[in-house]
Amino acid sequence: MIEAWLNLLQQNRAIAVIRATQHEQGYQMAKAVAVGGIKLIEVAWNSDRSADLIARLQAELPQCTIGTGTLLDLAQLNDAIAAKAKFLFSPHCDTAMIRAAVQQNIPIIPGALSPTEIMTAYTAGASCVKVFPIQAVGGASYIKSLQEPLGHIPLIPTGGVTIANASDFIAAGAIAVGLASELFPKHLVAAENWQAISQQAKTLVEKLHQIQ
């Protein structure tokens, strides 16, 4: 399962992160990026009816892998597993959460920032580590600087990744990147301009595929 997950990351490189205050809005956001070619979609657990949204997207977007994120504690993680999320993100490193996911053979990607935190998360059993917030520590250059000591750990930077700089992170050694507001600008979501969001996703996918 973990090897298959890492292969998916290497093939697709981008994860669309959806935070939606309304269920239907979250559905349309996911559908828009799927049309644009993004196949890894993370539904933030604090979205409206997140468990229902995960189930709906898995049924209607079979070509996509639907997971969840912003999991803050063990109770939320267990609820997300019950909702059949295919991968799990958290903004922090909680070894109890990591162990629970590992026991059920579900990829978990905890958040970390320093080399110590990254190593702690990985040795606890994380499939890979979310480096967050990447913008605060130098962006792609920070990922590059981690490669010599920690190059064996798959890293997914988020929090500052844009369509313009996403390929820089992959070139620096990241296995994939996560994008939220950059893929879903507030004005486009408010206007329900799903075609423009699909085009943003398509542009991102094309940029990332050029460097493989």
Coordinates of C-alpha atoms in Angstrom, one line a residue:
M1 CA 0.0 0.0 0.0
I2 CA 2.7 2.5 0.9
E3 CA 4.8 1.6 -2.1
A4 CA 1.7 2.1 -4.3
W5 CA 1.2 5.5 -2.7
L6 CA 4.7 6.6 -3.3
N7 CA 4.4 5.5 -6.9
L8 CA 1.2 7.6 -7.2
L9 CA 3.0 10.6 -5.9
Q10 CA 5.9 10.2 -8.3
Q11 CA 3.5 9.8 -11.2
N12 CA 1.2 12.7 -10.4
R13 CA 3.4 15.1 -8.3
A14 CA 0.5 17.4 -7.3
I15 CA -2.1 17.2 -4.6
A16 CA -5.1 19.6 -4.7
V17 CA -6.2 20.6 -1.2
I18 CA -9.8 21.5 -0.8
R19 CA -11.2 23.5 2.0
A20 CA -14.9 24.1 1.5
T21 CA -17.5 25.7 3.8
Q22 CA -20.3 24.2 1.7
H23 CA -20.5 20.6 0.5
E24 CA -21.6 21.4 -3.0
Q25 CA -18.8 24.0 -3.4
G26 CA -16.3 21.4 -2.3
Y27 CA -17.6 18.9 -4.9
Q28 CA -17.4 21.4 -7.7
M29 CA -13.8 22.4 -6.7
A30 CA -12.8 18.8 -6.8
K31 CA -14.5 18.1 -10.1
A32 CA -12.8 21.2 -11.6
V33 CA -9.3 20.1 -10.8
A34 CA -10.0 16.5 -11.8
V35 CA -11.1 17.8 -15.3
G36 CA -7.8 19.6 -15.4
G37 CA -5.9 16.4 -14.8
I38 CA -5.2 16.3 -11.1
K39 CA -5.7 12.9 -9.7
L40 CA -4.7 13.3 -6.0
I41 CA -7.3 15.3 -4.0
E42 CA -7.2 16.0 -0.3
V43 CA -10.4 17.1 1.4
A44 CA -9.7 19.1 4.5
W45 CA -11.4 17.3 7.4
N46 CA -12.8 20.7 8.6
S47 CA -14.7 21.1 5.3
D48 CA -18.5 21.0 5.3
R49 CA -19.6 17.3 5.7
S50 CA -16.1 16.1 4.8
A51 CA -16.9 12.4 5.2
D52 CA -19.9 12.7 2.8
L53 CA -17.7 14.6 0.4
I54 CA -15.0 12.0 0.4
A55 CA -17.5 9.3 -0.3
R56 CA -19.2 11.3 -3.1
L57 CA -15.9 12.1 -4.8
Q58 CA -14.7 8.5 -4.6
A59 CA -17.9 7.3 -6.3
E60 CA -18.0 10.0 -9.0
L61 CA -14.3 10.5 -9.7
P62 CA -13.0 6.9 -9.8
Q63 CA -9.9 8.0 -11.7
C64 CA -8.8 10.1 -8.6
T65 CA -7.4 9.1 -5.2
I66 CA -9.3 10.9 -2.5
G67 CA -7.8 11.5 0.9
T68 CA -8.1 13.9 3.8
G69 CA -6.1 16.4 5.8
T70 CA -6.0 18.9 8.6
L71 CA -6.4 15.9 11.0
L72 CA -5.6 17.2 14.5
D73 CA -6.0 14.3 16.8
L74 CA -6.5 10.5 17.0
A75 CA -10.3 10.8 17.1
Q76 CA -10.4 12.7 13.8
L77 CA -7.9 10.3 12.3
N78 CA -10.1 7.3 13.2
D79 CA -13.2 9.0 11.8
A80 CA -11.3 9.7 8.6
I81 CA -10.2 6.1 8.3
A82 CA -13.9 5.1 8.9
A83 CA -14.8 7.4 6.0
K84 CA -12.4 5.4 3.8
A85 CA -10.0 8.2 3.1
K86 CA -7.1 6.8 1.0
F87 CA -4.4 9.0 2.6
L88 CA -4.1 11.1 5.7
F89 CA -2.4 14.5 6.2
S90 CA -1.9 16.3 9.5
P91 CA -0.3 19.7 10.1
H92 CA 1.9 18.4 12.9
C93 CA 3.8 15.3 14.1
D94 CA 1.8 13.1 16.5
T95 CA 3.4 9.6 16.9
A96 CA 0.1 8.1 18.2
M97 CA -1.7 9.2 15.0
I98 CA 1.2 7.8 12.9
R99 CA 1.1 4.4 14.6
A100 CA -2.7 4.2 14.2
A101 CA -2.5 4.8 10.5
V102 CA 0.4 2.4 10.0
Q103 CA -1.5 -0.3 11.8
Q104 CA -4.3 0.0 9.3
N105 CA -1.8 0.3 6.3
I106 CA -3.0 3.8 5.3
P107 CA -0.4 6.3 4.2
I108 CA -0.1 9.1 6.7
I109 CA 1.8 12.3 6.0
P110 CA 2.4 14.4 9.1
G111 CA 3.5 18.0 9.0
A112 CA 7.0 18.9 10.1
L113 CA 9.5 21.8 9.6
S114 CA 12.9 21.2 11.2
P115 CA 15.2 18.3 10.3
T116 CA 14.5 16.9 13.8
E117 CA 10.8 17.0 13.3
I118 CA 11.1 15.5 9.8
M119 CA 13.2 12.6 11.1
T120 CA 11.0 12.0 14.1
A121 CA 7.9 11.7 11.8
Y122 CA 9.6 9.4 9.4
T123 CA 11.1 7.1 11.9
A124 CA 7.7 6.8 13.6
G125 CA 6.4 5.3 10.4
A126 CA 5.2 8.1 8.2
S127 CA 5.1 7.2 4.5
C128 CA 6.4 10.7 3.7
V129 CA 6.5 14.0 5.5
K130 CA 4.7 17.3 4.7
V131 CA 7.1 20.2 5.1
F132 CA 4.9 23.0 6.2
P133 CA 4.8 26.0 6.0
I134 CA 7.5 25.9 3.4
Q135 CA 7.3 29.6 2.5
A136 CA 8.4 30.6 6.0
V137 CA 11.7 28.8 5.7
G138 CA 13.0 29.7 2.2
G139 CA 10.8 27.7 -0.2
A140 CA 12.5 25.4 -2.7
S141 CA 16.0 26.2 -1.5
Y142 CA 15.1 24.7 1.9
I143 CA 14.0 21.4 0.3
K144 CA 17.2 21.3 -1.7
S145 CA 19.3 21.9 1.5
L146 CA 17.5 18.9 3.2
Q147 CA 18.5 16.5 0.4
E148 CA 22.0 15.6 1.5
P149 CA 21.2 14.6 5.1
L150 CA 17.6 13.5 4.6
G151 CA 17.3 12.6 0.9
H152 CA 15.9 9.2 1.7
I153 CA 12.8 10.8 3.2
P154 CA 10.0 11.6 0.6
L155 CA 9.0 15.3 1.3
I156 CA 5.8 17.1 0.3
P157 CA 6.1 20.9 0.7
T158 CA 2.9 22.9 1.2
G159 CA 2.1 26.4 2.4
G160 CA 3.7 28.6 -0.2
V161 CA 3.7 26.4 -3.3
T162 CA 2.3 28.1 -6.4
I163 CA 1.6 27.1 -9.9
A164 CA 4.6 29.2 -11.0
N165 CA 7.1 27.7 -8.5
A166 CA 5.8 24.1 -8.1
S167 CA 8.3 22.6 -10.5
D168 CA 11.1 24.3 -8.5
F169 CA 10.2 22.1 -5.5
I170 CA 10.2 18.9 -7.6
A171 CA 13.5 19.9 -9.1
A172 CA 14.9 20.5 -5.6
G173 CA 14.0 16.9 -4.6
A174 CA 10.4 17.0 -3.3
I175 CA 8.4 13.9 -4.3
A176 CA 5.2 16.0 -4.7
V177 CA 3.6 19.3 -3.8
G178 CA 0.4 20.4 -2.2
L179 CA -1.6 23.4 -3.3
A180 CA -4.8 24.9 -1.7
S181 CA -5.6 28.6 -2.3
E182 CA -3.2 28.9 -5.2
L183 CA -5.3 26.4 -7.2
F184 CA -8.6 27.8 -5.9
P185 CA -8.4 31.6 -5.8
K186 CA -11.2 33.0 -3.8
H187 CA -12.6 35.2 -6.6
L188 CA -12.8 32.2 -8.9
V189 CA -14.5 30.0 -6.3
A190 CA -17.0 32.8 -5.4
A191 CA -17.8 33.3 -9.1
E192 CA -18.1 29.6 -9.5
N193 CA -15.7 29.8 -12.5
W194 CA -14.9 26.1 -12.5
Q195 CA -13.6 26.3 -16.1
A196 CA -10.8 28.7 -15.0
I197 CA -9.9 26.5 -12.1
S198 CA -9.7 23.5 -14.4
Q199 CA -7.4 25.5 -16.6
Q200 CA -5.2 26.3 -13.6
A201 CA -5.0 22.6 -12.7
K202 CA -4.1 21.7 -16.3
T203 CA -1.4 24.3 -16.4
L204 CA 0.1 22.9 -13.2
V205 CA 0.0 19.3 -14.4
E206 CA 1.7 20.3 -17.7
K207 CA 4.5 22.2 -15.9
L208 CA 5.2 19.3 -13.5
H209 CA 5.2 16.7 -16.3
Q210 CA 7.8 18.7 -18.2
I211 CA 10.4 18.1 -15.6
Q212 CA 10.0 14.3 -15.2

